[in-house]
């Protein structure tokens, strides 16, 4: 049985989706900008993937936000 996603993974998922939609980017456009696969972005936003620091950095650059903001709960981000 698969374990539920961690709280931090859920926070990252919500932050990526929130920043992406605020920039009016599709998952495919964000993936292209970050140099990642489009299905990987969807899995991140569903909290199915455990991201590496390198990929957090790539996403942050593509979203034009500090990497740390992807790890903070929305109230603090």
PDB file of C-alpha atoms in Angstrom:
ATOM      1  CA  UNK A   1       0.000   0.000   0.000  1.00  0.00           C
ATOM      2  CA  UNK A   2       1.301   3.412  -0.978  1.00  0.00           C
ATOM      3  CA  UNK A   3       1.928   5.910   1.838  1.00  0.00           C
ATOM      4  CA  UNK A   4       0.098   9.241   1.652  1.00  0.00           C
ATOM      5  CA  UNK A   5       2.167  12.247   0.539  1.00  0.00           C
ATOM      6  CA  UNK A   6       4.025  14.181   3.197  1.00  0.00           C
ATOM      7  CA  UNK A   7       2.810  17.572   4.371  1.00  0.00           C
ATOM      8  CA  UNK A   8       5.789  19.269   2.706  1.00  0.00           C
ATOM      9  CA  UNK A   9       5.077  17.529  -0.591  1.00  0.00           C
ATOM     10  CA  UNK A  10       1.477  18.806  -0.398  1.00  0.00           C
ATOM     11  CA  UNK A  11       2.749  22.337   0.303  1.00  0.00           C
ATOM     12  CA  UNK A  12       5.093  22.225  -2.706  1.00  0.00           C
ATOM     13  CA  UNK A  13       2.293  20.882  -4.896  1.00  0.00           C
ATOM     14  CA  UNK A  14      -0.077  23.681  -3.908  1.00  0.00           C
ATOM     15  CA  UNK A  15       2.600  26.358  -4.307  1.00  0.00           C
ATOM     16  CA  UNK A  16       3.675  25.178  -7.756  1.00  0.00           C
ATOM     17  CA  UNK A  17       0.057  25.115  -8.932  1.00  0.00           C
ATOM     18  CA  UNK A  18      -0.707  28.528  -7.397  1.00  0.00           C
ATOM     19  CA  UNK A  19       2.344  30.221  -8.922  1.00  0.00           C
ATOM     20  CA  UNK A  20       1.811  28.515 -12.287  1.00  0.00           C
ATOM     21  CA  UNK A  21      -1.810  29.600 -12.543  1.00  0.00           C
ATOM     22  CA  UNK A  22      -0.997  33.145 -11.396  1.00  0.00           C
ATOM     23  CA  UNK A  23       1.358  33.373 -14.386  1.00  0.00           C
ATOM     24  CA  UNK A  24      -1.331  31.876 -16.658  1.00  0.00           C
ATOM     25  CA  UNK A  25       0.999  29.043 -17.618  1.00  0.00           C
ATOM     26  CA  UNK A  26      -0.190  25.603 -18.622  1.00  0.00           C
ATOM     27  CA  UNK A  27       1.576  22.598 -17.127  1.00  0.00           C
ATOM     28  CA  UNK A  28       3.125  22.048 -20.549  1.00  0.00           C
ATOM     29  CA  UNK A  29       4.431  25.633 -20.737  1.00  0.00           C
ATOM     30  CA  UNK A  30       5.902  25.420 -17.235  1.00  0.00           C
ATOM     31  CA  UNK A  31       7.538  22.115 -18.093  1.00  0.00           C
ATOM     32  CA  UNK A  32       9.131  23.620 -21.204  1.00  0.00           C
ATOM     33  CA  UNK A  33      10.357  26.656 -19.269  1.00  0.00           C
ATOM     34  CA  UNK A  34      11.818  24.483 -16.489  1.00  0.00           C
ATOM     35  CA  UNK A  35      13.276  21.835 -18.813  1.00  0.00           C
ATOM     36  CA  UNK A  36      11.091  19.097 -17.327  1.00  0.00           C
ATOM     37  CA  UNK A  37       8.495  16.722 -18.795  1.00  0.00           C
ATOM     38  CA  UNK A  38       4.861  17.856 -18.773  1.00  0.00           C
ATOM     39  CA  UNK A  39       3.649  14.693 -17.032  1.00  0.00           C
ATOM     40  CA  UNK A  40       6.203  15.312 -14.281  1.00  0.00           C
ATOM     41  CA  UNK A  41       4.635  18.730 -13.580  1.00  0.00           C
ATOM     42  CA  UNK A  42       1.211  17.117 -13.219  1.00  0.00           C
ATOM     43  CA  UNK A  43       2.622  14.523 -10.833  1.00  0.00           C
ATOM     44  CA  UNK A  44       4.250  17.291  -8.776  1.00  0.00           C
ATOM     45  CA  UNK A  45       0.956  19.185  -8.553  1.00  0.00           C
ATOM     46  CA  UNK A  46      -0.811  15.997  -7.415  1.00  0.00           C
ATOM     47  CA  UNK A  47       1.924  15.503  -4.769  1.00  0.00           C
ATOM     48  CA  UNK A  48       2.883  12.181  -6.361  1.00  0.00           C
ATOM     49  CA  UNK A  49       6.565  13.015  -6.887  1.00  0.00           C
ATOM     50  CA  UNK A  50       9.343  13.614  -4.408  1.00  0.00           C
ATOM     51  CA  UNK A  51      11.327  16.469  -5.962  1.00  0.00           C
ATOM     52  CA  UNK A  52      15.064  16.867  -5.888  1.00  0.00           C
ATOM     53  CA  UNK A  53      16.586  20.184  -4.867  1.00  0.00           C
ATOM     54  CA  UNK A  54      17.732  20.648  -8.451  1.00  0.00           C
ATOM     55  CA  UNK A  55      14.166  20.367  -9.743  1.00  0.00           C
ATOM     56  CA  UNK A  56      12.837  22.689  -7.043  1.00  0.00           C
ATOM     57  CA  UNK A  57      15.399  25.217  -8.241  1.00  0.00           C
ATOM     58  CA  UNK A  58      14.409  24.714 -11.905  1.00  0.00           C
ATOM     59  CA  UNK A  59      10.734  25.205 -11.078  1.00  0.00           C
ATOM     60  CA  UNK A  60      11.431  28.286  -8.971  1.00  0.00           C
ATOM     61  CA  UNK A  61      13.396  29.884 -11.803  1.00  0.00           C
ATOM     62  CA  UNK A  62      10.660  29.097 -14.306  1.00  0.00           C
ATOM     63  CA  UNK A  63       8.025  30.502 -11.932  1.00  0.00           C
ATOM     64  CA  UNK A  64      10.200  33.554 -11.149  1.00  0.00           C
ATOM     65  CA  UNK A  65      10.031  33.003  -7.372  1.00  0.00           C
ATOM     66  CA  UNK A  66      12.639  32.182  -4.720  1.00  0.00           C
ATOM     67  CA  UNK A  67      13.057  28.426  -4.287  1.00  0.00           C
ATOM     68  CA  UNK A  68      12.289  28.748  -0.574  1.00  0.00           C
ATOM     69  CA  UNK A  69       8.817  30.097  -1.390  1.00  0.00           C
ATOM     70  CA  UNK A  70       7.877  26.720  -2.871  1.00  0.00           C
ATOM     71  CA  UNK A  71       8.550  25.074   0.500  1.00  0.00           C
ATOM     72  CA  UNK A  72       6.588  27.493   2.682  1.00  0.00           C
ATOM     73  CA  UNK A  73       2.906  27.148   3.576  1.00  0.00           C
ATOM     74  CA  UNK A  74       0.779  29.546   1.528  1.00  0.00           C
ATOM     75  CA  UNK A  75       0.196  31.920   4.440  1.00  0.00           C
ATOM     76  CA  UNK A  76       3.962  32.512   4.606  1.00  0.00           C
ATOM     77  CA  UNK A  77       4.777  32.341   0.891  1.00  0.00           C
TER      78      UNK A  77
END
